[in-house]
Coordinates of C-alpha atoms in Angstrom, one line a residue:
Chain A
M1 CA 0.2 0.1 -0.2
A2 CA 2.0 3.4 -1.1
D3 CA 2.2 5.9 1.4
Q4 CA 0.2 9.3 1.0
C5 CA 2.6 10.9 0.9
L6 CA 4.4 9.7 -1.7
F7 CA 1.6 10.8 -4.3
D8 CA 1.9 14.2 -3.3
F9 CA 5.6 14.2 -4.2
L10 CA 5.0 12.5 -7.1
H11 CA 1.9 14.7 -8.3
M12 CA 4.6 18.0 -7.8
E13 CA 7.1 16.5 -9.7
I14 CA 4.6 15.6 -12.4
V15 CA 3.8 19.4 -12.4
S16 CA 7.1 20.5 -12.3
H17 CA 8.1 18.5 -15.0
V18 CA 5.3 19.6 -17.2
Y19 CA 5.8 22.9 -16.8
K20 CA 10.2 22.8 -17.2
E21 CA 9.1 20.8 -20.3
Q22 CA 7.1 23.8 -21.6
Q23 CA 9.9 26.3 -20.5
S24 CA 13.0 24.7 -21.9
N25 CA 11.7 25.9 -25.2
K26 CA 11.2 29.5 -24.4
E27 CA 12.4 32.1 -21.4
Q28 CA 9.0 32.3 -20.0
V29 CA 6.2 30.2 -19.9
D30 CA 3.0 32.2 -21.0
S31 CA -0.3 32.6 -20.5
K32 CA -0.7 30.0 -24.2
D33 CA 1.9 27.4 -22.9
G34 CA 0.7 27.9 -19.3
A35 CA -2.8 26.6 -20.7
L36 CA -1.4 23.7 -22.4
C37 CA 0.3 22.6 -19.4
I38 CA -3.2 22.4 -17.8
S39 CA -4.7 20.3 -20.3
V40 CA -1.8 18.2 -19.7
L41 CA -2.2 18.0 -16.3
E42 CA -5.7 17.4 -16.5
S43 CA -5.8 14.8 -19.3
L44 CA -3.0 12.7 -17.1
G45 CA -5.9 13.3 -14.1
F46 CA -9.1 12.2 -16.4
R47 CA -7.2 8.6 -17.4
V48 CA -6.4 8.0 -13.5
G49 CA -10.5 9.3 -13.0
Q50 CA -11.6 6.5 -15.2
G51 CA -9.5 4.0 -13.9
L52 CA -10.4 4.5 -10.2
I53 CA -14.0 5.0 -10.9
E54 CA -13.9 1.7 -12.6
R55 CA -12.6 -0.1 -9.5
M56 CA -14.5 2.2 -7.1
T57 CA -18.0 0.9 -8.4
R58 CA -17.8 -2.3 -9.1
D59 CA -19.2 -3.5 -6.5
S60 CA -22.0 -1.1 -5.5
P61 CA -25.4 -0.7 -6.8
S62 CA -26.0 1.6 -9.7
F63 CA -27.2 5.1 -9.5
K64 CA -30.5 6.2 -8.9
D65 CA -29.6 9.2 -10.9
E66 CA -27.3 12.5 -11.7
L67 CA -27.8 13.7 -7.6
D68 CA -26.9 10.4 -6.5
I69 CA -23.7 10.1 -8.4
M70 CA -23.1 13.7 -7.3
K71 CA -23.1 12.3 -4.2
F72 CA -21.6 10.0 -4.4
I73 CA -18.4 12.1 -5.8
C74 CA -19.0 14.2 -2.9
K75 CA -18.6 11.3 -0.3
D76 CA -17.1 8.0 -1.3
F77 CA -15.1 8.9 -3.7
W78 CA -13.9 12.2 -2.5
T79 CA -12.7 10.2 0.7
K80 CA -10.9 8.2 -1.4
V81 CA -9.1 10.1 -3.2
F82 CA -8.9 13.1 -1.2
R83 CA -9.2 11.6 2.1
R84 CA -12.1 13.4 3.3
Q85 CA -15.4 14.2 2.1
V86 CA -16.6 17.7 0.1
D87 CA -17.4 20.0 3.3
N88 CA -20.3 21.6 0.7
L89 CA -22.5 21.0 -1.7
R90 CA -24.6 23.6 -4.0
T91 CA -26.3 23.2 -7.3
N92 CA -28.6 24.7 -9.6
H93 CA -30.9 21.8 -10.0
Q94 CA -29.9 22.4 -13.8
G95 CA -26.5 20.5 -13.8
T96 CA -24.2 22.8 -12.3
Y97 CA -22.7 22.1 -9.1
V98 CA -20.5 23.4 -6.8
L99 CA -18.4 21.5 -4.3
Q100 CA -16.7 22.9 -1.6
D101 CA -13.8 21.3 0.5
N102 CA -12.2 23.5 3.4
K103 CA -9.3 21.6 3.0
F104 CA -8.3 20.3 -0.2
S105 CA -5.5 17.5 0.3
L106 CA -3.4 18.4 -2.6
L107 CA -2.7 21.8 -1.4
T108 CA -2.5 21.3 2.2
P109 CA 1.5 20.7 1.0
L110 CA 1.9 24.2 -0.2
S111 CA 1.4 26.8 2.8
S112 CA -1.8 28.6 3.3
G113 CA -2.0 32.1 2.9
K114 CA -1.8 33.7 -0.2
Q115 CA 1.8 33.5 -1.0
Y116 CA 1.4 30.7 -3.1
L117 CA -2.2 31.5 -4.4
D118 CA -1.2 32.4 -8.2
Q119 CA 0.2 28.7 -8.2
A120 CA -2.9 27.0 -6.9
P121 CA -4.5 26.4 -10.7
K122 CA -1.1 24.1 -11.4
Y123 CA -2.0 21.9 -9.0
L124 CA -5.6 21.7 -8.6
A125 CA -5.8 20.8 -12.7
F126 CA -4.8 17.1 -12.4
S127 CA -7.9 16.7 -9.7
C128 CA -10.2 18.7 -12.2
G129 CA -9.2 16.0 -14.5
V130 CA -9.8 12.9 -11.9
V131 CA -13.5 14.4 -11.2
R132 CA -14.3 14.8 -15.1
G133 CA -12.8 11.3 -15.9
A134 CA -14.8 9.4 -13.0
L135 CA -17.9 11.3 -14.3
C136 CA -17.1 10.3 -18.2
N137 CA -17.1 6.8 -16.9
L138 CA -20.4 7.2 -15.1
G139 CA -22.2 8.6 -18.3
L140 CA -22.1 12.1 -17.6
E141 CA -19.9 14.3 -20.1
S142 CA -18.6 17.5 -17.5
V143 CA -16.6 20.4 -17.5
V144 CA -15.0 20.8 -14.0
T145 CA -12.8 23.8 -13.1
A146 CA -11.5 24.8 -9.6
E147 CA -10.6 28.0 -8.0
V148 CA -9.0 29.1 -4.7
S149 CA -9.6 32.2 -2.8
I150 CA -7.7 31.1 0.8
M151 CA -5.5 27.9 0.8
P152 CA -6.2 25.4 1.6
S153 CA -10.1 25.9 0.8
C154 CA -10.8 24.7 -2.7
K155 CA -14.2 25.3 -4.6
F156 CA -14.7 22.8 -7.5
Q157 CA -17.4 23.6 -10.2
V158 CA -18.8 21.0 -12.1
V159 CA -21.2 21.6 -15.3
I160 CA -22.9 18.4 -16.7
Q161 CA -22.6 18.7 -20.5
K162 CA -26.7 18.1 -21.4
L163 CA -27.0 15.6 -24.9
S164 CA -28.5 17.8 -27.2
Chain B
M1 CA -18.8 -22.5 -20.7
A2 CA -19.3 -20.6 -23.1
V3 CA -19.8 -20.3 -27.0
C4 CA -19.4 -16.5 -26.8
I5 CA -18.1 -14.1 -24.7
A6 CA -18.6 -9.8 -25.8
V7 CA -17.6 -6.8 -24.1
I8 CA -19.9 -3.9 -25.2
A9 CA -19.1 -0.3 -24.6
K10 CA -21.4 2.3 -23.3
E11 CA -21.8 3.5 -26.9
N12 CA -22.7 0.2 -28.1
Y13 CA -20.2 -1.0 -30.1
P14 CA -17.9 -3.9 -28.9
L15 CA -14.6 -4.0 -27.1
Y16 CA -13.7 -7.3 -27.3
I17 CA -15.9 -10.5 -28.8
R18 CA -14.4 -14.4 -28.9
C19 CA -16.8 -16.8 -30.2
V20 CA -15.9 -20.9 -30.3
P21 CA -15.8 -21.6 -32.8
V22 CA -14.0 -19.0 -34.5
Q23 CA -16.4 -19.0 -37.6
N24 CA -19.6 -18.4 -36.0
E25 CA -18.1 -15.2 -35.1
L26 CA -20.6 -13.1 -37.6
K27 CA -23.5 -14.6 -36.4
F28 CA -22.6 -14.3 -32.7
H29 CA -22.0 -10.4 -33.9
Y30 CA -25.7 -10.1 -34.7
T31 CA -26.8 -12.5 -31.5
V32 CA -24.8 -9.6 -29.2
H33 CA -26.2 -7.0 -31.6
T34 CA -29.4 -8.0 -30.8
S35 CA -29.3 -8.5 -27.0
L36 CA -28.8 -5.1 -26.6
D37 CA -32.0 -3.9 -27.4
V38 CA -33.1 -6.1 -24.8
V39 CA -30.2 -4.8 -22.1
E40 CA -31.6 -1.2 -23.2
E41 CA -35.1 -2.8 -22.0
K42 CA -34.1 -3.9 -18.8
I43 CA -32.0 -1.3 -18.0
S44 CA -34.8 1.6 -18.3
S45 CA -37.5 -0.8 -16.0
A46 CA -34.9 -1.1 -13.6
G47 CA -34.8 2.3 -12.9
K48 CA -38.5 2.2 -12.0
S49 CA -38.5 -0.2 -9.9
I50 CA -39.1 0.5 -6.1
G51 CA -36.3 -1.6 -4.1
D52 CA -33.3 0.0 -3.3
Q53 CA -30.7 -2.7 -4.7
R54 CA -30.4 -2.2 -8.2
E55 CA -28.1 -5.0 -10.1
L56 CA -26.1 -5.3 -12.4
Y57 CA -26.5 -8.9 -13.4
L58 CA -29.5 -8.4 -16.3
G59 CA -30.3 -12.6 -16.2
L60 CA -31.1 -14.3 -19.1
L61 CA -31.7 -11.6 -22.0
Y62 CA -33.9 -14.0 -24.4
P63 CA -33.6 -17.7 -25.4
T64 CA -33.4 -18.8 -28.8
E65 CA -33.4 -21.6 -30.1
D66 CA -30.1 -22.9 -30.0
Y67 CA -28.7 -20.5 -27.8
K68 CA -29.0 -18.6 -24.2
V69 CA -28.1 -15.3 -23.6
Y70 CA -27.6 -13.7 -20.7
G71 CA -26.2 -10.1 -19.6
F72 CA -24.7 -7.7 -17.0
V73 CA -24.2 -4.1 -17.1
T74 CA -21.3 -2.3 -15.0
N75 CA -22.0 1.1 -13.1
T76 CA -19.8 2.5 -16.2
K77 CA -22.5 1.3 -18.6
V78 CA -19.8 -1.2 -19.9
K79 CA -22.1 -4.3 -20.9
F80 CA -20.9 -7.9 -20.9
V81 CA -22.8 -11.1 -22.9
I82 CA -22.3 -14.2 -22.0
V83 CA -24.2 -16.9 -24.8
V84 CA -24.1 -20.7 -24.1
D85 CA -25.5 -23.6 -25.7
S86 CA -29.1 -24.5 -24.8
S87 CA -28.4 -28.3 -24.7
N88 CA -26.0 -27.0 -21.8
T89 CA -29.0 -27.4 -18.9
S90 CA -26.2 -27.8 -16.0
L91 CA -25.0 -24.3 -16.0
R92 CA -27.2 -22.8 -13.0
D93 CA -27.5 -18.9 -12.7
N94 CA -25.2 -18.8 -9.6
E95 CA -22.2 -19.9 -12.2
I96 CA -23.3 -18.2 -14.7
R97 CA -23.0 -14.8 -12.0
S98 CA -19.7 -16.0 -11.0
M99 CA -18.6 -16.0 -14.9
F100 CA -19.6 -12.1 -14.8
R101 CA -17.7 -11.1 -11.6
K102 CA -14.6 -13.0 -12.9
L103 CA -15.1 -10.9 -16.1
H104 CA -16.2 -7.6 -14.6
N105 CA -12.7 -8.3 -12.3
S106 CA -10.4 -8.9 -15.2
F107 CA -12.0 -5.5 -17.0
T108 CA -11.6 -3.3 -14.0
D109 CA -7.6 -4.6 -14.1
V110 CA -7.6 -4.3 -17.7
M111 CA -9.2 -0.2 -16.9
C112 CA -6.4 -0.1 -14.8
N113 CA -3.6 -0.7 -17.3
P114 CA -1.8 2.5 -18.2
F115 CA -1.2 1.3 -21.5
H116 CA -4.3 0.8 -22.4
I117 CA -6.8 3.2 -24.2
P118 CA -10.4 3.3 -22.8
G119 CA -13.1 2.9 -25.2
D120 CA -10.2 0.8 -27.8
T121 CA -10.7 -3.2 -28.0
I122 CA -9.3 -4.9 -25.1
K123 CA -6.0 -6.4 -25.8
S124 CA -4.7 -7.9 -22.9
K125 CA -2.9 -10.9 -22.3
A126 CA -4.6 -11.5 -18.5
F127 CA -8.2 -10.9 -20.0
D128 CA -8.0 -13.3 -22.9
S129 CA -6.6 -15.8 -20.7
I130 CA -9.8 -15.2 -18.4
V131 CA -12.0 -15.4 -21.1
S132 CA -10.1 -18.8 -22.6
G133 CA -10.8 -20.6 -19.1
M134 CA -14.8 -19.8 -19.6
M135 CA -15.1 -21.0 -23.1
V136 CA -15.6 -24.1 -24.3
Q137 CA -13.1 -26.4 -25.5
A138 CA -12.5 -25.7 -29.4
G139 CA -13.0 -29.0 -31.4
Chain C
M1 CA -22.6 1.9 2.2
S2 CA -22.7 -0.9 4.8
R3 CA -18.6 -1.3 4.8
Q4 CA -17.2 0.3 7.8
S5 CA -15.4 -2.3 9.0
N6 CA -13.1 -2.1 5.7
R7 CA -13.1 1.5 5.9
T8 CA -9.5 2.3 7.0
T9 CA -8.1 -0.2 4.3
D10 CA -10.1 0.6 1.5
S11 CA -8.9 4.2 2.1
K12 CA -5.3 2.9 2.3
K13 CA -5.3 0.6 -0.9
M14 CA -7.0 3.1 -2.4
N15 CA -4.7 5.5 -2.0
S16 CA -2.2 3.0 -3.3
E17 CA -3.9 2.6 -6.5
L18 CA -4.0 6.2 -7.2
F19 CA -0.3 6.7 -6.4
T20 CA 0.0 3.2 -8.7
L21 CA -2.5 5.1 -11.6
T22 CA -0.8 8.5 -11.6
Y23 CA 2.8 6.7 -12.0
G24 CA 1.2 4.8 -15.2
A25 CA -0.4 7.9 -16.3
L26 CA 2.7 9.9 -16.3
V27 CA 4.2 6.8 -17.9
T28 CA 2.4 6.7 -20.8
Q29 CA 2.4 10.8 -21.2
L30 CA 6.4 10.3 -21.2
C31 CA 5.8 7.7 -23.7
K32 CA 4.1 10.2 -25.8
D33 CA 6.4 13.0 -25.6
Y34 CA 9.3 11.0 -26.0
E35 CA 10.5 9.0 -29.1
N36 CA 11.9 5.9 -27.3
D37 CA 12.2 3.7 -24.5
E38 CA 15.5 5.2 -23.4
E39 CA 15.0 8.8 -23.2
V40 CA 12.0 7.6 -20.9
N41 CA 14.0 6.0 -18.4
K42 CA 16.2 8.9 -17.9
Q43 CA 13.2 11.1 -17.7
L44 CA 11.5 8.8 -14.9
D45 CA 15.1 8.1 -13.6
K46 CA 15.6 12.5 -13.6
M47 CA 12.0 12.7 -11.5
G48 CA 12.5 10.1 -9.3
Y49 CA 16.2 12.2 -7.9
N50 CA 13.8 15.3 -7.6
I51 CA 11.9 13.3 -5.6
G52 CA 14.2 11.6 -3.7
V53 CA 16.3 14.7 -2.8
R54 CA 12.9 15.7 -0.9
L55 CA 11.2 12.4 0.2
I56 CA 14.4 11.8 2.2
E57 CA 13.9 14.5 4.8
D58 CA 10.0 13.0 5.1
F59 CA 11.7 10.1 5.7
L60 CA 14.7 11.4 8.4
A61 CA 11.4 13.3 10.3
R62 CA 9.4 9.8 10.7
S63 CA 11.8 7.2 11.7
N64 CA 14.0 8.8 14.1
I65 CA 17.0 6.4 12.6
G66 CA 20.7 8.1 13.4
R67 CA 23.2 7.9 10.8
C68 CA 23.8 4.3 9.4
Q69 CA 27.6 3.0 10.1
D70 CA 28.0 1.4 6.8
F71 CA 26.3 -0.1 3.5
R72 CA 25.0 -3.0 5.0
E73 CA 23.1 -1.1 7.9
T74 CA 21.9 1.0 4.5
A75 CA 20.5 -1.8 3.2
D76 CA 18.7 -2.9 5.7
V77 CA 17.0 0.4 6.5
I78 CA 16.0 0.9 2.8
A79 CA 14.3 -2.3 2.5
K80 CA 13.1 -2.6 6.4
N81 CA 12.0 0.8 6.8
A82 CA 11.7 3.5 3.6
F83 CA 9.9 0.2 1.5
K84 CA 8.1 -0.7 3.9
T85 CA 7.1 2.9 4.9
Y86 CA 6.6 4.1 1.3
L87 CA 5.1 1.4 -0.9
G88 CA 3.9 -1.4 2.3
V89 CA 6.5 -3.9 0.7
T90 CA 9.5 -5.2 2.4
P91 CA 12.1 -6.8 -0.2
S92 CA 14.9 -9.0 0.8
V93 CA 18.5 -8.1 0.8
T94 CA 20.5 -10.6 -0.9
N95 CA 23.5 -10.9 -3.4
W96 CA 26.2 -9.0 -1.6
S97 CA 29.4 -8.5 -3.1
P98 CA 32.8 -9.9 -2.1
A99 CA 33.7 -6.4 -1.1
G100 CA 30.3 -5.4 0.5
D101 CA 29.4 -2.4 -1.7
E102 CA 26.9 -3.8 -3.9
F103 CA 23.7 -5.3 -3.3
S104 CA 20.3 -6.8 -4.6
L105 CA 17.0 -5.7 -3.0
I106 CA 14.2 -8.3 -4.5
L107 CA 10.9 -7.5 -4.6
E108 CA 7.6 -10.0 -4.9
N109 CA 5.6 -7.7 -5.5
N110 CA 5.9 -4.2 -7.1
P111 CA 3.0 -1.8 -5.9
L112 CA 4.3 0.2 -9.2
V113 CA 3.4 -2.6 -11.2
D114 CA -0.3 -3.6 -10.3
F115 CA -2.8 -3.9 -13.5
V116 CA 0.1 -3.2 -16.0
E117 CA 0.9 -5.3 -18.7
L118 CA 3.7 -3.9 -21.0
P119 CA 2.9 -3.4 -24.6
D120 CA 5.2 -5.0 -27.1
N121 CA 6.4 -2.2 -28.4
H122 CA 8.0 -1.1 -25.5
N123 CA 10.8 -3.8 -24.6
T124 CA 13.5 -1.9 -23.4
L125 CA 11.5 0.5 -21.3
V126 CA 12.0 0.5 -17.7
Y127 CA 8.6 1.1 -15.8
S128 CA 9.6 1.7 -12.5
N129 CA 12.6 3.5 -13.2
L130 CA 11.2 6.3 -10.9
L131 CA 12.5 4.2 -7.8
C132 CA 16.0 4.1 -9.1
G133 CA 16.3 8.0 -9.4
V134 CA 14.1 8.0 -5.7
L135 CA 17.4 5.9 -4.4
R136 CA 19.9 7.9 -5.7
G137 CA 18.5 11.4 -4.8
A138 CA 17.8 10.2 -1.2
L139 CA 21.3 8.8 -0.7
E140 CA 23.7 11.5 -2.1
M141 CA 21.5 13.8 0.3
V142 CA 23.2 11.6 3.1
Q143 CA 26.5 11.7 1.1
M144 CA 26.4 8.5 -0.5
A145 CA 26.7 8.5 -4.1
V146 CA 25.1 5.1 -5.6
D147 CA 24.2 3.4 -8.7
V148 CA 21.1 1.9 -9.0
K149 CA 19.6 -0.2 -11.6
F150 CA 16.6 -2.6 -12.7
V151 CA 18.4 -6.3 -13.3
Q152 CA 14.8 -8.1 -13.0
D153 CA 11.6 -6.8 -13.8
T154 CA 8.3 -9.2 -13.6
L155 CA 6.8 -6.8 -16.3
R156 CA 9.5 -8.1 -18.8
G157 CA 8.7 -12.0 -17.5
D158 CA 11.0 -12.6 -14.9
N159 CA 9.8 -14.0 -11.8
V160 CA 10.7 -11.0 -9.4
T161 CA 11.8 -7.8 -9.3
E162 CA 15.4 -6.9 -8.5
I163 CA 16.9 -3.6 -7.7
R164 CA 21.1 -3.5 -8.1
M165 CA 22.3 -0.9 -5.7
K166 CA 26.4 -0.4 -5.6
F167 CA 27.9 2.2 -3.5
I168 CA 30.4 4.7 -5.6
K169 CA 31.8 7.0 -2.8
R170 CA 31.1 8.8 0.2
I171 CA 30.5 12.4 -0.8
E172 CA 32.1 15.4 0.6
E173 CA 29.8 17.8 3.0
N174 CA 30.4 21.1 1.2
L175 CA 30.0 20.1 -2.4
P176 CA 26.8 21.2 -4.1
A177 CA 24.2 19.1 -4.7
G178 CA 23.9 17.9 -8.2
D179 CA 21.1 18.5 -10.5
E180 CA 18.2 20.9 -11.0

């Protein structure tokens, strides 16, 4: 059983690696490259989310509806992946959900306060991908974004894409 | 022992299909395809049932003259179909359930193989050998 | 969900799966980014090194282990403490060279490779090469220069996974640490 801090170290190194790779071609990572890095991290997370949800839902009964799935994500999934439950779930009942985690585990290694606020998106991209991957495999296409105003508290916004 | 085992993606195309004997593959493609309609029907009717336990095992989908077709759907909407010979009366329901369980377990392992791209056909040796263990012996 | 009793083991195991799957996603991404296995192996080693130089602090803080007297003691600490703490497995230490400067870690079970099946076009990929970098980086921070490599790998058909570690030299304290 791998220790949690191994994952934390690996995640930080992956973020660092992705940004370094982009930087090796230019002097400074501009906003377009930043978006590319975020996208790479997000897609890594996506694949991980797909695999995790496949294992996690192997023996559970099927879900009633979208809200049932979101509750599962907030409780069981969040606990198993991010070591605690989501503190607050809000929805407009029209496919948009806001998940608030006041002590997001991937942000706790970075110090609290405003110091690293602008770095936070780099460390959230992977997690957004994990959530999107999990939802995708459960049949829900979504767009997942995250924002931080006070470390380590974090809000994830999930917008379910309706099939046209 | 099965004569055909198939894994169908949630978009309803096959991820894996194995038949014995191999020449019957086209015929089984058709059988499996038809069974998907029954699967859809069972899934949507299950949604309206009152009970809390919604089963993943769908049971006998439909019997044909020569074959019995069984279905199973995962929470990730992937379907497994097992076709057995009608003349095989010794195969009991809980044996079929355990075959699905083995398939499901092996499938989740495949999904966790980083070199497997979800949505691609399954090319895993481990999965192949689980399936081989459940097929009737050829010849 | 009425699985209360399994909760702790489940969550520990799930963390392990998160790590294993993340590592897998990293390896496949590197395979896409770089043209050949050799380059991927190098990247994994480099990344492992960067992790190792930080991991050692965490390890020393957790384990309260003093300075090792010799390489044999180092080997034991690596196998019985480090591997156990971080990967939950205890490799055996064997195949010591007569000079006592080289040994093997034998892993029956490597958590990094759970569920992994190497496709045929990656014959020379050392999938778990991150571990070599981690060991190298960590030991460098305690003034030991070592060479680490895989000599057997269950992913490539061997029965066990074998990591060979060779002591090169003691590093003087005032030399700057290498690499980024």
